[in-house]
Every structure is written in structure tokens, then in C-alpha cells.
Short mmCIF file of C-alpha atoms and ligand atoms in Angstrom, two decimals:
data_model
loop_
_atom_site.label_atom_id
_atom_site.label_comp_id
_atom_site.label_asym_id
_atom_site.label_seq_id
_atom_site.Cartn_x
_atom_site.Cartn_y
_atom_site.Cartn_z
CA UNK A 566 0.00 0.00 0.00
CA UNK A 567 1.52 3.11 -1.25
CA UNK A 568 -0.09 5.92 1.00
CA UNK A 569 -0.97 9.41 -0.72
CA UNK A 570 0.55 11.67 2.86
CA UNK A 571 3.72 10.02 4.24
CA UNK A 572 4.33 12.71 6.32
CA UNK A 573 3.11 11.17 9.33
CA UNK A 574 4.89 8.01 8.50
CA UNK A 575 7.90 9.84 8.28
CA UNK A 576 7.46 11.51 11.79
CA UNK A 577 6.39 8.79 14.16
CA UNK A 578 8.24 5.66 12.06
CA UNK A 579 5.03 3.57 11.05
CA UNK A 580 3.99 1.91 8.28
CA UNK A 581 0.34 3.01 7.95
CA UNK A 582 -1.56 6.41 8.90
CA UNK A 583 -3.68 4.39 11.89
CA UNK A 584 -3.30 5.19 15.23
CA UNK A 585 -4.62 2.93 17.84
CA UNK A 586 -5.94 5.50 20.37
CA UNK A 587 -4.30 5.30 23.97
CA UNK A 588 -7.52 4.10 25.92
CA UNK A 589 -7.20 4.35 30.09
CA UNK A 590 -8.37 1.45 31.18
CA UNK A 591 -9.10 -0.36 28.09
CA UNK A 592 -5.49 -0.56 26.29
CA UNK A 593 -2.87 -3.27 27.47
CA UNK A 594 0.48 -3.64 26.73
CA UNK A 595 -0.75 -6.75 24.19
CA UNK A 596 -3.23 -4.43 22.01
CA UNK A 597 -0.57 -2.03 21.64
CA UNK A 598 1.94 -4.48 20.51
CA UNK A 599 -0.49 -6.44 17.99
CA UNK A 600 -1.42 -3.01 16.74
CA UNK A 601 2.15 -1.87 16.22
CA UNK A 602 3.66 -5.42 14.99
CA UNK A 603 1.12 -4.89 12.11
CA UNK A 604 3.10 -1.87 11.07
CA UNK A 605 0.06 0.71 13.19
CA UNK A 606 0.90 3.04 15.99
CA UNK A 607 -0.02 1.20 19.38
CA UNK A 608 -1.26 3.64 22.59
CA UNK A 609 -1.17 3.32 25.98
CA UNK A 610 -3.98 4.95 27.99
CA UNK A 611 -1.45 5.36 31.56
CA UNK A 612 -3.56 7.92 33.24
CA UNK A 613 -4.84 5.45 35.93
CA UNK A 614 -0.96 4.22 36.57
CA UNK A 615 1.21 4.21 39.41
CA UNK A 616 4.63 5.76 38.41
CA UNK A 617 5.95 2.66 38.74
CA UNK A 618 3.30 0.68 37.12
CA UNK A 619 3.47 3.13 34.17
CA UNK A 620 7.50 1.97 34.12
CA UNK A 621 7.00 -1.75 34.19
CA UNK A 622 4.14 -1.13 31.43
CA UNK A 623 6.89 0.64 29.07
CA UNK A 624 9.46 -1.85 29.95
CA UNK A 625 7.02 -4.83 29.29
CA UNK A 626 5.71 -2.92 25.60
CA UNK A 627 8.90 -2.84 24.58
CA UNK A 628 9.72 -6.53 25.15
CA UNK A 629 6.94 -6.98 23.16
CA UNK A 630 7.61 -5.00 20.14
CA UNK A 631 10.57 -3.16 18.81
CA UNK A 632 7.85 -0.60 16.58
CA UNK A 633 7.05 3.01 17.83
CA UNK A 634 4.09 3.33 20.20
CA UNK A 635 2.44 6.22 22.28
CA UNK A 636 2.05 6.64 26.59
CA UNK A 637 -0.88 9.21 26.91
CA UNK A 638 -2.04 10.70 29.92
CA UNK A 639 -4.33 13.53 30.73
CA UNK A 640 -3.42 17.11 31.80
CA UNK A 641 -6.90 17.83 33.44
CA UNK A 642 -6.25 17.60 37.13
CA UNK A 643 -8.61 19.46 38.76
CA UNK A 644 -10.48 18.50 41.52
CA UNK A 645 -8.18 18.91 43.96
CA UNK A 646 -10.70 21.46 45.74
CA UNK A 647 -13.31 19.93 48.28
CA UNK A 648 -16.33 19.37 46.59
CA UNK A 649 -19.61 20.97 47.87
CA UNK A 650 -21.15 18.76 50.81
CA UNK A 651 -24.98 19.94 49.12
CA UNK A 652 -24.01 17.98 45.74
CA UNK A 653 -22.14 15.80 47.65
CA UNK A 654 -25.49 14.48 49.35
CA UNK A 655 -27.98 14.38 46.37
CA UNK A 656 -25.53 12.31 44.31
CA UNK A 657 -25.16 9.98 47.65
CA UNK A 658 -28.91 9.73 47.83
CA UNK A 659 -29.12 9.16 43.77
CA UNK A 660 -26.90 6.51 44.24
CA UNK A 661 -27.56 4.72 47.73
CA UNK A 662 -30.37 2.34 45.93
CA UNK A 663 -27.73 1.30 43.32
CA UNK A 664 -25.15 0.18 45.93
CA UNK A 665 -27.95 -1.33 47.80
CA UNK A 666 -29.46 -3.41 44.73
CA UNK A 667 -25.48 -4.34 43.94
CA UNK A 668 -24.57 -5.15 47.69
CA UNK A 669 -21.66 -2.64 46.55
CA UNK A 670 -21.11 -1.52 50.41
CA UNK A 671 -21.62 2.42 51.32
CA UNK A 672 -20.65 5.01 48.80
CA UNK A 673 -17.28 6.37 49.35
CA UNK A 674 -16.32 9.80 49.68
CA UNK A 675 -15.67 11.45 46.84
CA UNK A 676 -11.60 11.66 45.78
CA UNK A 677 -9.33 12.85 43.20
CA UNK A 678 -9.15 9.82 41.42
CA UNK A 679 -5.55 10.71 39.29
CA UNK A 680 -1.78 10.11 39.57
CA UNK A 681 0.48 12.47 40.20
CA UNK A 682 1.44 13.93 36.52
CA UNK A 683 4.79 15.29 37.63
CA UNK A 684 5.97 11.35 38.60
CA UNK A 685 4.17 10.30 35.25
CA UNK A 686 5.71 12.32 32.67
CA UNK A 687 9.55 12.12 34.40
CA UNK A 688 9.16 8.57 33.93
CA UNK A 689 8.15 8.95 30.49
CA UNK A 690 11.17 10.94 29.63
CA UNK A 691 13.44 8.98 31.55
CA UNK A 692 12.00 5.78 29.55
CA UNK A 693 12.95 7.79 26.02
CA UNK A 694 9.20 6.91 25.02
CA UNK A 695 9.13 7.23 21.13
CA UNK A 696 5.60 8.95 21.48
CA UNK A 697 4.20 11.13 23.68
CA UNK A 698 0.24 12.38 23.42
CA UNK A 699 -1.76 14.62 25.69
CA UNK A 700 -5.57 14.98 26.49
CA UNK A 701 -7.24 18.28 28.13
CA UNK A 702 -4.51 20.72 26.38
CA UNK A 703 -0.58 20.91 25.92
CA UNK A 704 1.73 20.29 28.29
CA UNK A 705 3.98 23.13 29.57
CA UNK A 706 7.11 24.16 27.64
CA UNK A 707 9.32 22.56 29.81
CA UNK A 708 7.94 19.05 30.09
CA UNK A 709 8.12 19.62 25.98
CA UNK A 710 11.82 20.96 25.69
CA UNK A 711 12.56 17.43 28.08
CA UNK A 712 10.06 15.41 25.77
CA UNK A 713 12.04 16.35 23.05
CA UNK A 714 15.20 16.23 24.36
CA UNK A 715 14.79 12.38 24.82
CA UNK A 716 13.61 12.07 21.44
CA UNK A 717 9.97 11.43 22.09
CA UNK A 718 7.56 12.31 19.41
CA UNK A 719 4.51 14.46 20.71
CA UNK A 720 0.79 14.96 19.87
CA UNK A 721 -2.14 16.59 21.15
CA UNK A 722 -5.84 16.88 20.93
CA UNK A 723 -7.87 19.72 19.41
CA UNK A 724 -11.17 20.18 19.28
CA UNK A 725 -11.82 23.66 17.96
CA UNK A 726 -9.55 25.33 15.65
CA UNK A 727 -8.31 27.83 18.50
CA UNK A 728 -6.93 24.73 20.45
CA UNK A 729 -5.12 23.34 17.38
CA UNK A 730 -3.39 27.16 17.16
CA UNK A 731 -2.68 26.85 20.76
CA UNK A 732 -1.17 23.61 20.61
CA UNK A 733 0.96 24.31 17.62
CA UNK A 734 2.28 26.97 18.99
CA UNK A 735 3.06 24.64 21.76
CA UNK A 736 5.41 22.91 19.89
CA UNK A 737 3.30 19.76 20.06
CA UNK A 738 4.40 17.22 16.51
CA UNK A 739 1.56 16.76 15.39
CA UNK A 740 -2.18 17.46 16.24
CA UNK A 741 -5.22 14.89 16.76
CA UNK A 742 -8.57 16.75 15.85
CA UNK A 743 -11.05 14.93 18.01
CA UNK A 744 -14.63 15.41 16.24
CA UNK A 745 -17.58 15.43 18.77
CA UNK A 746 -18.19 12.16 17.40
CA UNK A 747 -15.41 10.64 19.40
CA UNK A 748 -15.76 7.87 22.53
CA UNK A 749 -14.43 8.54 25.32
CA UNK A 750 -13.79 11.94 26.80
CA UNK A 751 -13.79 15.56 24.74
CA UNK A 752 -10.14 16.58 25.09
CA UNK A 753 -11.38 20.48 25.12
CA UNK A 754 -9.40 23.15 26.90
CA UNK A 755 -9.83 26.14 26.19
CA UNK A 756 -13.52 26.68 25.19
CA UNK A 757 -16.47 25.62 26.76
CA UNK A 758 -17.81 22.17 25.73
CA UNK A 759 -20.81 22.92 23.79
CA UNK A 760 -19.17 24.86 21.39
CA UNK A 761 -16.19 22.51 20.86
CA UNK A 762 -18.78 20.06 19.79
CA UNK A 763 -17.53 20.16 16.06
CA UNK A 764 -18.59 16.70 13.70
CA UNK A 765 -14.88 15.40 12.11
CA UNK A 766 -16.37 16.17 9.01
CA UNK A 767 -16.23 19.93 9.50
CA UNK A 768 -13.47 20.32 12.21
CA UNK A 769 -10.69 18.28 10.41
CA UNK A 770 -10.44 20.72 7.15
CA UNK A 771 -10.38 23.70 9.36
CA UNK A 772 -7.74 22.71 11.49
CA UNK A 773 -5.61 21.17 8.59
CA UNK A 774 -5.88 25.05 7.06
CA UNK A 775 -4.97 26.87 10.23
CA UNK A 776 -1.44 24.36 11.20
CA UNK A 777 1.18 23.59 9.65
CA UNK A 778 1.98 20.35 11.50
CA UNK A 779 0.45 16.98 10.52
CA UNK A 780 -3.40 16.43 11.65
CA UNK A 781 -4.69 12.78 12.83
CA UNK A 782 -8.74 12.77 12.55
CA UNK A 783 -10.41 11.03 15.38
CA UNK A 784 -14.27 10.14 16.15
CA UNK A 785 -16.38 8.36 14.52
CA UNK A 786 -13.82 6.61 12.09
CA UNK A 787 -14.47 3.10 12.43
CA UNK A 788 -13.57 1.54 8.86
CA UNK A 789 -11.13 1.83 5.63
CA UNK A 790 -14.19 4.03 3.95
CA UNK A 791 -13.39 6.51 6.87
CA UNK A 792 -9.58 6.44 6.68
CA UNK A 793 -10.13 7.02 2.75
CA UNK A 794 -12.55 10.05 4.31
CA UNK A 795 -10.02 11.48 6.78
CA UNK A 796 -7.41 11.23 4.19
CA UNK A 797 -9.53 13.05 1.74
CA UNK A 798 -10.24 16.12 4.10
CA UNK A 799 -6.64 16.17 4.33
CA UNK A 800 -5.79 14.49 7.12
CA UNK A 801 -2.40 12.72 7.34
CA UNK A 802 -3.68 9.62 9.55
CA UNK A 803 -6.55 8.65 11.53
CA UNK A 804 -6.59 7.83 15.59
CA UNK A 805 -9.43 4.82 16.58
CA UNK A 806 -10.97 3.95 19.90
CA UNK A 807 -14.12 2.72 19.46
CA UNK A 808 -13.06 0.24 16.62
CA UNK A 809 -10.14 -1.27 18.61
CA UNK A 810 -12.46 -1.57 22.10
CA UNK A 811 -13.50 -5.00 20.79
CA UNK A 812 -10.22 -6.34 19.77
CA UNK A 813 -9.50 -9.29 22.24
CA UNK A 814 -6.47 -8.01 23.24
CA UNK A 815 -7.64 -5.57 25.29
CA UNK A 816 -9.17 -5.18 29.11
CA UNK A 817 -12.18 -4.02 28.45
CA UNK A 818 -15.10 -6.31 30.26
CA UNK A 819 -17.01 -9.10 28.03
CA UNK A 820 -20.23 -7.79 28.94
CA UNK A 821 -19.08 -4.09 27.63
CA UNK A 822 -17.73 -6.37 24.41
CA UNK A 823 -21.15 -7.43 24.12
CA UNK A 824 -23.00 -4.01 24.39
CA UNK A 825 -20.56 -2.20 22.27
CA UNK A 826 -21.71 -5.17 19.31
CA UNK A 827 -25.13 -4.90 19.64
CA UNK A 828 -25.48 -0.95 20.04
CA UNK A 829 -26.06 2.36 17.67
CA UNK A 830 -25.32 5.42 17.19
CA UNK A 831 -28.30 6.15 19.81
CA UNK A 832 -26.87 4.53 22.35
CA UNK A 833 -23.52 6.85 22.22
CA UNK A 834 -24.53 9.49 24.23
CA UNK A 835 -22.18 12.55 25.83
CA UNK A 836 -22.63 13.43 29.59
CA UNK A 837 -20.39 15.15 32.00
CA UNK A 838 -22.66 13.40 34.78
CA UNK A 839 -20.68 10.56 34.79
CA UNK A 840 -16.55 11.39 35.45
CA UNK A 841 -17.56 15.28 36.05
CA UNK A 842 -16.28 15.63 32.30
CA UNK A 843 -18.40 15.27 28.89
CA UNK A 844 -17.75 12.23 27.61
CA UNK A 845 -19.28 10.00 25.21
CA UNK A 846 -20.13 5.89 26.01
CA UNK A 847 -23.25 3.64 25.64
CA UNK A 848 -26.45 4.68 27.62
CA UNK A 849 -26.88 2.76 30.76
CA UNK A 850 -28.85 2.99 33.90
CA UNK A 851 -25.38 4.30 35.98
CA UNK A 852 -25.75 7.00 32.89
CA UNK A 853 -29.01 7.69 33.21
CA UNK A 854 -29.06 7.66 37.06
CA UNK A 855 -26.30 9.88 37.11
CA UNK A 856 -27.68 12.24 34.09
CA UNK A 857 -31.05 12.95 36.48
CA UNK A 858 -28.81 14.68 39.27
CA UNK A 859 -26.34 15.96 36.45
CA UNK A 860 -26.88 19.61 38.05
CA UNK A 861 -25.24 17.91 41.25
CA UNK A 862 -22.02 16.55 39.06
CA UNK A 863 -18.47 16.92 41.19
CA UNK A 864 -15.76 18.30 39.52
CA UNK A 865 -13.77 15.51 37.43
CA UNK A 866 -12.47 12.96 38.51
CA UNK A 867 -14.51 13.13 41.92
CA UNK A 868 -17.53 12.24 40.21
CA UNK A 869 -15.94 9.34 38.71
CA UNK A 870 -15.03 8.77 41.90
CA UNK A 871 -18.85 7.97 43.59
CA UNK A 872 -19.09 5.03 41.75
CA UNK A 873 -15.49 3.10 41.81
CA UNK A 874 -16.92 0.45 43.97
CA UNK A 875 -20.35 -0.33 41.75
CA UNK A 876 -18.26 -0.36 39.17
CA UNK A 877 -16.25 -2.95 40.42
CA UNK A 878 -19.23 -5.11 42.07
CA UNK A 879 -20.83 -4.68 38.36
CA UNK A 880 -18.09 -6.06 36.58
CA UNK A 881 -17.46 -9.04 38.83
CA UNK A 882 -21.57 -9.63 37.86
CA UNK A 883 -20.89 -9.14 34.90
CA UNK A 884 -23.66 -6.27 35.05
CA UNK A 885 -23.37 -4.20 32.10
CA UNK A 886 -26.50 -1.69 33.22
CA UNK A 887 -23.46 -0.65 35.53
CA UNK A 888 -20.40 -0.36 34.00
CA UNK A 889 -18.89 2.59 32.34
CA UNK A 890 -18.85 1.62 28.32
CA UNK A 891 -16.73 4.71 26.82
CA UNK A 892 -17.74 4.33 23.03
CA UNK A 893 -18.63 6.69 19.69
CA UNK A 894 -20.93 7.45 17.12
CA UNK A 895 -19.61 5.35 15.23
CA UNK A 896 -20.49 2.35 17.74
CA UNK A 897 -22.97 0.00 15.02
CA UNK A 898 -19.96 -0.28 12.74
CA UNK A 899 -17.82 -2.03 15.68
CA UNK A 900 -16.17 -5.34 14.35
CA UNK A 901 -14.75 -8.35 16.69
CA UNK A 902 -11.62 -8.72 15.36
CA UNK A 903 -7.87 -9.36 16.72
CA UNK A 904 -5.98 -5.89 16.78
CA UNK A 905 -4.01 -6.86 13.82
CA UNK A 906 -6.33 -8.32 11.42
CA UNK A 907 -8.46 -5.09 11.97
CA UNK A 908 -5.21 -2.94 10.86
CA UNK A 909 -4.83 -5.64 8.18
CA UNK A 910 -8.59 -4.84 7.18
CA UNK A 911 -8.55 -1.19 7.75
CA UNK A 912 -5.42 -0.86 5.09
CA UNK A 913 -7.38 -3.04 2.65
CA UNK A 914 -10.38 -1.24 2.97
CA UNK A 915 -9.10 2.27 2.39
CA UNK A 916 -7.09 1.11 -0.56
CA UNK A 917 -10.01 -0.59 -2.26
CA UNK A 918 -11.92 2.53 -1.19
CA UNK A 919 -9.61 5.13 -2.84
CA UNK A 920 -8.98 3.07 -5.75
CA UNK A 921 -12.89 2.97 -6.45
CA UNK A 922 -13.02 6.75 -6.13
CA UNK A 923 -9.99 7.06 -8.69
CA UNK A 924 -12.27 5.27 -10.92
CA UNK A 925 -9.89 2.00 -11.04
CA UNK A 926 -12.47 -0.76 -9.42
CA UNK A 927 -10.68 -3.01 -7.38
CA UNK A 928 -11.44 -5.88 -9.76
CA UNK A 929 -10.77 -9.31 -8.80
CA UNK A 930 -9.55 -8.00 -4.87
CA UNK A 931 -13.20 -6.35 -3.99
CA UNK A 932 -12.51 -5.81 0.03
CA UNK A 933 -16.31 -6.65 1.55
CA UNK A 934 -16.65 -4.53 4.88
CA UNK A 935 -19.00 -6.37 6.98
CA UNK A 936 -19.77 -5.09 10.31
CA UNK A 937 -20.51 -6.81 14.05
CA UNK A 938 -19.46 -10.43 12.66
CA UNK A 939 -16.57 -11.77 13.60
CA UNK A 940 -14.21 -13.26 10.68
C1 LIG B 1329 -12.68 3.22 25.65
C2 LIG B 1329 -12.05 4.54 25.31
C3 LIG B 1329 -11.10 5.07 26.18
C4 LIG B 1329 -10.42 6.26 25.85
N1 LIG B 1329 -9.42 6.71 26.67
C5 LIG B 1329 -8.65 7.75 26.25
C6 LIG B 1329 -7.48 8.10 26.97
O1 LIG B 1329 -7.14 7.52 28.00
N2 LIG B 1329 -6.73 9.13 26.49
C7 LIG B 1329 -7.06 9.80 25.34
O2 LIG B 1329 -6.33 10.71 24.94
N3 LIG B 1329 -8.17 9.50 24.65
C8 LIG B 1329 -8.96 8.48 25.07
N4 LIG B 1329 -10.07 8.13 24.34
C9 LIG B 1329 -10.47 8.97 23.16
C10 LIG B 1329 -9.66 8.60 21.92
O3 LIG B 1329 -8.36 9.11 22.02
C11 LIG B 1329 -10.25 9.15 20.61
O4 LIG B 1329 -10.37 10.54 20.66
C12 LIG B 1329 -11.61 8.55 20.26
O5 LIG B 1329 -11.66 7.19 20.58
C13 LIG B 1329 -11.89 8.76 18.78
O6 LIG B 1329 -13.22 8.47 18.46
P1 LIG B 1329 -13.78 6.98 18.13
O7 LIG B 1329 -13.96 6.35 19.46
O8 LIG B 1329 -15.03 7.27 17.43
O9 LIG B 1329 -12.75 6.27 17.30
C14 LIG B 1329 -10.77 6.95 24.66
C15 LIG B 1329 -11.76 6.43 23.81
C16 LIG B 1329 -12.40 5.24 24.12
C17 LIG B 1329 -13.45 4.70 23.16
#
């Protein structure tokens, strides 16, 4: 596959524009190196590690695969301020029948729920990661000037055209435009949510006019047709959650594998009531529990926070009316599929795709995309 843009091949060392997106929680050390053996970009959501879990996860990635791959984490840390005891209650009374009907114990006091980002990101340099990418805005110029001085490559998310400026002029590599499509959780900084909620369709062409670095085009990109898409809007690559959520390779709980086949578009719904920041995953009744007393929500991760321990009960149960299921729009054209045969597909796909629209039908090699079957 000769790619039209190699200028994100060039930069991060890979031999197709696909970028498996770091997922906290939900990425392991084997996605990422399936996804990167198969000549992809593998991520590593390490927002929820230790330090020193976040070392032994770098040292254990790279024992699996000598190809590029990315450690994210977030920047957003707030929350560090005492929440309001007023919320505090209504959300405890919300949720007291759900830890009752679970046997989940008493509902906790609300914490931050993150690492400390200072420990984090001096392990990342020390570890000469080859790619660095940030969520909730860029990371201060001297945490860059050190990225860069060990050599690591780094991205980071827009969602307006404003951030993309502001992260260029951060120095970041290259920029991921994050249409409001996306699963998982806006990374907007600098405007208020509802009007960073842009469609890929409309944000990625603005932002590729306004930078000069390489753009990646996330949400709602779930197949080759919408690499050839992202590519055509002038894109250089493509970053995928959702898609790679039911890979088998990853942590994610069977019963959230299950949901994530069966559901649409309808079921991808964005709420700040659940972590305390808008995010989009399938409609549940923790979402819509938690959406009812959404004028209550504690700052993020707090709110995420109040329901650690139903989580937990719900996934030993296997309860999926309980877990958190981050997903996109893009949700009904989810495949089960091993990490690499989906990169194997995706390539395919996109080939057979932009041969079609150069009028050359892909006689002979016609690439079927069928969706929610396995094989
Ligand atoms: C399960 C899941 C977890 C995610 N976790 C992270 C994360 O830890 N860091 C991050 O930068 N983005 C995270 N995202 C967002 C992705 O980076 C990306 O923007 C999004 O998946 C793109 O939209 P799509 O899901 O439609 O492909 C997550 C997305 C999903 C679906």
C-alpha cells in the first residue's frame, strides 16, 4: 500500500496512517503491541498508573515489540478542591439504591481519582518513550523541551480550531482533531464544551488550514471508507478507539464487548454526569441515574469517583446496566476482530476505497466490509 501523505509516517516511524488511540483502562500492553507489529501506531492509555506501574508497562511494551508506540495521559487535574457537601449528598442519595441493589457496600467519599502527573511524565522521559500524546490541552514548555530532548515524538488533541493554534504553537508534533463524534472523553481546553462540539467532518479541514503540523482525525472513524474520508479532508492519519475496544487483546469487560456489538449510534450518548467531564459511552442505567442529578455533578475525577466500587461489584456480575462503556458514534460499525487483522482490514479497505473513487475498481480484490461479525 503506497499511501498518498507520508508525512506522518515519516514523523512517528510507522507503516500506515492508523493510530490505535491510547484508551485508560481499556489498552494493554498486548493491544498495543499487535497493533504496532502490524506496522500501526499502538497507545497506551497510563492515566490510571502508578509511576511505577506506568515503568513496568513501558518496559514490558517494549519486550513486546521493537515498533514506535504512544504513553498518553491527561493534563486535566482538577479537583483537587473539596467538593460541595450539598451535591455531595444528592448524588449519595441518587446513588444509595444502586449500591444497595449491587450489595456494593456504602458510597465512598468522593476523591481525586488521578496520579500524580509530575511522577508520570519524568518517567516517560526517563524511559525515552518514542511517542508522547496529551488529552485536556498541551503540556507546559518545559515538560516539551525534556520530551524532546529524549527524542519522544509528541501529539495533542484539538477540538476547535483555537486549540489546534494553541497547541501548535506549543510545539506539540503533530495534532489529533477529536470530532464530537469521538468515545471517550472531549479533550477540550480552552472553550467551553458545547461549542467545541464540532462533527470530524467539519473540524478536520479547518484545522488542517490553520497548522502547519500533521493532523490525525479522530471520532467516529471506524472503517477503511473513513480512513479514505479522513485522508480526503486532508488528514495525514486517523486515531481509533471505538473500533479497537473489541479487539481481544484488550481489558475491556465481556459484557461491555457485548454491548458495544449490539449498540447504535443512539446509544452513544455525551454526559459530564458521569466522570464530572463530557464524555461520550453507551447509555446505561449508571448513565441515566447519574444524568437525572447531572446539576449535582463533582468536579472531574470526583464524580468518577462515587461510583469506583459499583463499578467494580458490576463487573465481577458481569452487570453491564453498571459499568462505564466509553464508546462513539460510530459504535454499530464495531467489528470483533484481533488488533491486527483489523489494521490488516482497515489498510485493505481504504485502498479498495480510494482506488474505487480514482475510478480504477478493485477488480478481482473487492474488500467486503462487513460489520458486528466476527471473521
Ligand atoms: C474506551 C475509550 C477510552 C479512551 N481513553 C482515552 C485516553 O485515556 N486518552 C485519550 O487521549 N483518549 C482516550 N479516548 C479517546 C480517543 O483518544 C479518541 O479521541 C476517540 O476514541 C476517537 O473516536 P472513536 O472512538 O469514534 O474512534 C478513549 C476512547 C475510548 C473509546
Amino acid at each position: 500500500m503506497i499511501w498518498p501523505d507520508s508525512r506522518l509516517l515519516d514523523l512517528l516511524g510507522i507503516d500506515h496512517p492508523i493510530i490505535q488511540a491510547p484508551m485508560a483502562g481499556a489498552s494493554t500492553p498486548a493491544l498495543v503491541e499487535a497493533v504496532s507489529n502490524a506496522g500501526a501506531l499502538g497507545g497506551f492509555g497510563a492515566t490510571d498508573c502508578t509511576p511505577e506501574e506506568l515503568r513496568t508497562v513501558i518496559r514490558d511494551i517494549r519486550r513486546r515489540t521493537h515498533r514506535p508506540f504512544i504513553i498518553n495521559l491527561y493534563l486535566e487535574r482538577n479537583g483537587a478542591e473539596e467538593p460541595e457537601q450539598g451535591r455531595v449528598a444528592v448524588l449519595r442519595d441518587a446513588l444509595a439504591p444502586l449500591y444497595a441493589e449491587l450489595a456494593a457496600g456504602a458510597m465512598p467519599d468522593p476523591k481525586p481519582l488521578f496520579q500524580d502527573f509530575e511522577a508520570q511524565i519524568a518517567v516517560v522521559i526517563e524511559e525515552r518513550v518514542p511517542v508522547f500524546s496529551a488529552h485536556f490541552g498541551a503540556p507546559p514548555p518545559e515538560i516539551i523541551r525534556a520530551l524532546k530532548a529524549a527524542g519522544t515524538r509528541i501529539l495533542g488533541t484539538a477540538t476547535t480550531v483555537d486549540e489546534a493554534r494553541i497547541l501548535e504553537a506549543g510545539g506539540v508534533d503533530a495534532l489529533i482533531a477529536q470530532g464530537s463524534e469521538a468515545g471517550g472523553h472531549r479533550g477540550t481546553f480552552a472553550s467551553p464544551v458545547e461549542q467545541a462540539m464540532i462533527g470530524t467532518l467539519a473540524l478536520v479541514p479547518q484545522v488542517v488550514d490553520a497548522v502547519r503540523v500533521p493532523v490525525i482525525a479522530a471520532g467516529g472513524i471506524m472503517d477503511g471508507r473513513g480512513l479514505a474520508a479522513a485522508l480526503a479532508l486532508g488528514a495525514a492519519g486517523v486515531q481509533m478507539g471505538t473500533a479497537f475496544v473489541a479487539c481481544p487483546e484488550n481489558d475491556v469487560h465481556p459484557a461491555y464487548r457485548a454491548r458495544l456489538l449490539q449498540a447504535d449510534a443512539r446509544d452513544a450518548v455525551l454526559t459530564a454526569a458521569v466522570s464530572g467531564q463530557p464524555a461520550r459511552l453507551l447509555r446505561n442505567r449508571l448513565v441515566e441515574v447519574l444524568e437525572a442529578h447531572a446539576d449535582a455533578a463533582l468536579p472531574f475525577a470526583r464524580q468518577y469517583s462515587l461510583t469506583t466500587a459499583l463499578r467494580r461489584t458490576a463487573a465481577v456480575r458481569g452487570d453491564a446496566e453498571f459499568l462505564t462503556m466509553w464508546a462513539g458514534q460510530g459504535v454499530g460499525l464495531a467489528r470483533s476482530l484481533p488488533a491486527a487483522e483489523l489494521v490488516r482490514r482497515l489498510v485493505a479497505e481504504a485502498e479498495a476505497r480510494m482506488q474505487q473513487l480514482n475510478g480504477r475498481p478493485t477488480v478481482g480484490r473487492q474488500v467486503e466490509v462487513t460489520h458486528h461479525a466476527a471473521g
